[in-house]
CSV table of C-alpha atoms in Angstrom, one decimal:
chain,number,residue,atom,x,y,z
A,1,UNK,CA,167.6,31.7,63.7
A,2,UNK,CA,164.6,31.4,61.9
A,3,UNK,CA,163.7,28.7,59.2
A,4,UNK,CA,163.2,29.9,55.6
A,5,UNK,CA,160.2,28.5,54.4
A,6,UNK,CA,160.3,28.0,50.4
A,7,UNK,CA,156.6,28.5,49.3
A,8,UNK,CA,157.9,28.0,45.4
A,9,UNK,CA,155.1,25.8,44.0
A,10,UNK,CA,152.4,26.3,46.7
A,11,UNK,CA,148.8,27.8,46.0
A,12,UNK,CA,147.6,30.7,47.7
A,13,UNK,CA,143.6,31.4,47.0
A,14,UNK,CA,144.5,32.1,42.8
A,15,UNK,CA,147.8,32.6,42.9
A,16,UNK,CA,150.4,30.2,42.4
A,17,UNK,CA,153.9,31.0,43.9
A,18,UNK,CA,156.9,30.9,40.8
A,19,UNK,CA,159.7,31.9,42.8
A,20,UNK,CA,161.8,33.8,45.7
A,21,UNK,CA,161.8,37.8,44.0
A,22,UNK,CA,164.1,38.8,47.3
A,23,UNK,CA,164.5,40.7,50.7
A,24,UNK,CA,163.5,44.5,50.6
A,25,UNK,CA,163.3,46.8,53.7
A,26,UNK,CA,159.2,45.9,54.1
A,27,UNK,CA,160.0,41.6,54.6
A,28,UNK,CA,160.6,39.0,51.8
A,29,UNK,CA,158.6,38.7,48.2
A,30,UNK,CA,158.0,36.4,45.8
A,31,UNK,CA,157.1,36.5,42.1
A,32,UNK,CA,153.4,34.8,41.9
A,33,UNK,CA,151.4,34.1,38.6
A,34,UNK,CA,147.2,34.8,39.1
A,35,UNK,CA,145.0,32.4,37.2
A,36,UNK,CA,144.2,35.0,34.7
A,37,UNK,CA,148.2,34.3,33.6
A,38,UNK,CA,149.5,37.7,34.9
A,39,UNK,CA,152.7,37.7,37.0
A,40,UNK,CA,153.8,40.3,39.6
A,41,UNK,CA,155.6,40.5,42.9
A,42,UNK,CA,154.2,40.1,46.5
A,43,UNK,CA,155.1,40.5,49.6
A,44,UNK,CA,155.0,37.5,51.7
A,45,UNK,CA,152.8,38.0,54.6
A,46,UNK,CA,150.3,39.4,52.6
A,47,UNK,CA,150.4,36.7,50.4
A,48,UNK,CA,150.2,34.0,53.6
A,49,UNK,CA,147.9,35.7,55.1
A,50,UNK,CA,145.3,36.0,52.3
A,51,UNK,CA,145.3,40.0,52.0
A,52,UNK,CA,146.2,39.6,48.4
A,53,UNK,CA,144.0,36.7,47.1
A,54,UNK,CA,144.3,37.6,43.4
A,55,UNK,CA,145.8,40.2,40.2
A,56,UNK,CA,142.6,42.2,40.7
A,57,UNK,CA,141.3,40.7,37.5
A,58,UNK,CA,138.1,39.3,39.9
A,59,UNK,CA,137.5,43.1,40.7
A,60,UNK,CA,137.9,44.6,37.4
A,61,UNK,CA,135.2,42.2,36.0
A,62,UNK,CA,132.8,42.7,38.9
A,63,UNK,CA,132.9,46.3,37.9
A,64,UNK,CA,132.7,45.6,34.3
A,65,UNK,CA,129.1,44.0,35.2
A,66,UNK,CA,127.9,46.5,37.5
A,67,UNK,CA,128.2,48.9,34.6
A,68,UNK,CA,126.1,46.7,32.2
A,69,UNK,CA,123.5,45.6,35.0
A,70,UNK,CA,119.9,47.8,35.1
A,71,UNK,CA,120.2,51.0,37.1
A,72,UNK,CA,117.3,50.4,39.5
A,73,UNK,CA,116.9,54.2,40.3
A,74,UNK,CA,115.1,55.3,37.2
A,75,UNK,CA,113.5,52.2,36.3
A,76,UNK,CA,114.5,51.6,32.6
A,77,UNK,CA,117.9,50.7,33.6
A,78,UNK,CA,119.6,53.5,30.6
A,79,UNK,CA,121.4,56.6,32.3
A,80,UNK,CA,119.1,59.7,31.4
A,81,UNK,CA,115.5,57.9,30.0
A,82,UNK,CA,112.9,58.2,33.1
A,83,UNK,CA,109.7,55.9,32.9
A,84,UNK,CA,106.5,58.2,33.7
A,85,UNK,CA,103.5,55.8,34.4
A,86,UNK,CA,100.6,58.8,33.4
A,87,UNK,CA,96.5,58.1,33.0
A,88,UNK,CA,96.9,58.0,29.7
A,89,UNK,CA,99.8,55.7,29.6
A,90,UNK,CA,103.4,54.6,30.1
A,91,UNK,CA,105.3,57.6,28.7
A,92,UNK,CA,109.3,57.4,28.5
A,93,UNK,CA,111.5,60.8,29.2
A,94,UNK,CA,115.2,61.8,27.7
A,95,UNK,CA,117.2,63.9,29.2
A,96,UNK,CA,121.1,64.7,29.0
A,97,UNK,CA,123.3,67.1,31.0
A,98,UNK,CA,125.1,69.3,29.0
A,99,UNK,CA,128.0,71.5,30.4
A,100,UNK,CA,126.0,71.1,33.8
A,101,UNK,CA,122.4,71.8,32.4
A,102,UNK,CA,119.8,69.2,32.1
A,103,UNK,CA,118.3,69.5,28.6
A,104,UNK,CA,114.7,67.8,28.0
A,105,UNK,CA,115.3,65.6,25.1
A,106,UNK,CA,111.7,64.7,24.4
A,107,UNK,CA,108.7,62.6,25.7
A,108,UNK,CA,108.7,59.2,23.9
A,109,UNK,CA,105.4,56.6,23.6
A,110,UNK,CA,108.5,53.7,23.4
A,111,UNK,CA,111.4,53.0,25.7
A,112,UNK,CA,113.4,52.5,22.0
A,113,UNK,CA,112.4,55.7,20.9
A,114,UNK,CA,113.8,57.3,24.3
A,115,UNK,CA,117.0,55.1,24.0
A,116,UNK,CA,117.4,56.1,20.5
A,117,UNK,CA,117.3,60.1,21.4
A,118,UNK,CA,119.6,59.9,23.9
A,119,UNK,CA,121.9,58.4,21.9
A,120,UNK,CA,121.6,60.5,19.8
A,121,UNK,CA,122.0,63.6,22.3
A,122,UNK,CA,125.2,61.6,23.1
A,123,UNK,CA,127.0,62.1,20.0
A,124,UNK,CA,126.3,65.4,19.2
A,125,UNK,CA,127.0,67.2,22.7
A,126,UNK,CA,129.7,64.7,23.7
């Protein structure tokens, strides 16, 4: 027969192992605590072998900044303001879909300006 190894106390990439939650039909879990202070069951192999190295706090924060970071695609980094380099000059275009239409929101000598329309467009279709 098979030892039972207690991993009560023991560290596992963030999460720190509180106690023995039981046997179900899929192997043996154990109630864990993540850094971030949230507790929740895990199964054991998953937790030995590293499958499950956190809450999913560490993802939800990653995502959280690739939302604020600059969009590289249009240039400005603002979902529906364009940057048109022109002869004459830099020139900054708003758009906003509306109900699956694009709708020109205006050509704008300022990246605020542009910023500000959309906005604006925001509110008032949304």
């Amino acid at each position: 027969m098979k030892k039972r190894i207690d991993l009560t106390g023991r560290q596992f990439n963030d999460l720190t192992v509180l106690s023995k939650a039981g046997i179900k039909e899929r192997g043996r879990f154990w109630n864990v605590k993540c850094v971030c202070g949230k507790e929740f069951m895990i199964e054991q192999s998953l937790l030995k072998n590293g499958v499950i190295k956190d809450c999913g706090h560490e993802s939800l924060t990653q995502t959280v900044k690739k939302k604020k970071s600059k969009k590289a695609s249009n240039g400005t980094g603002y979902v529906g303001v364009t940057k048109n380099e022109l002869k004459s000059g830099t020139r900054y275009k708003a758009n906003i879909s509306v109900k699956g239409k694009n709708k020109h929101l205006g050509t704008f000598l300022t990246l605020e300006e542009a910023i500000a329309a959309r906005q604006e467009a925001e509110e008032k279709y949304r």
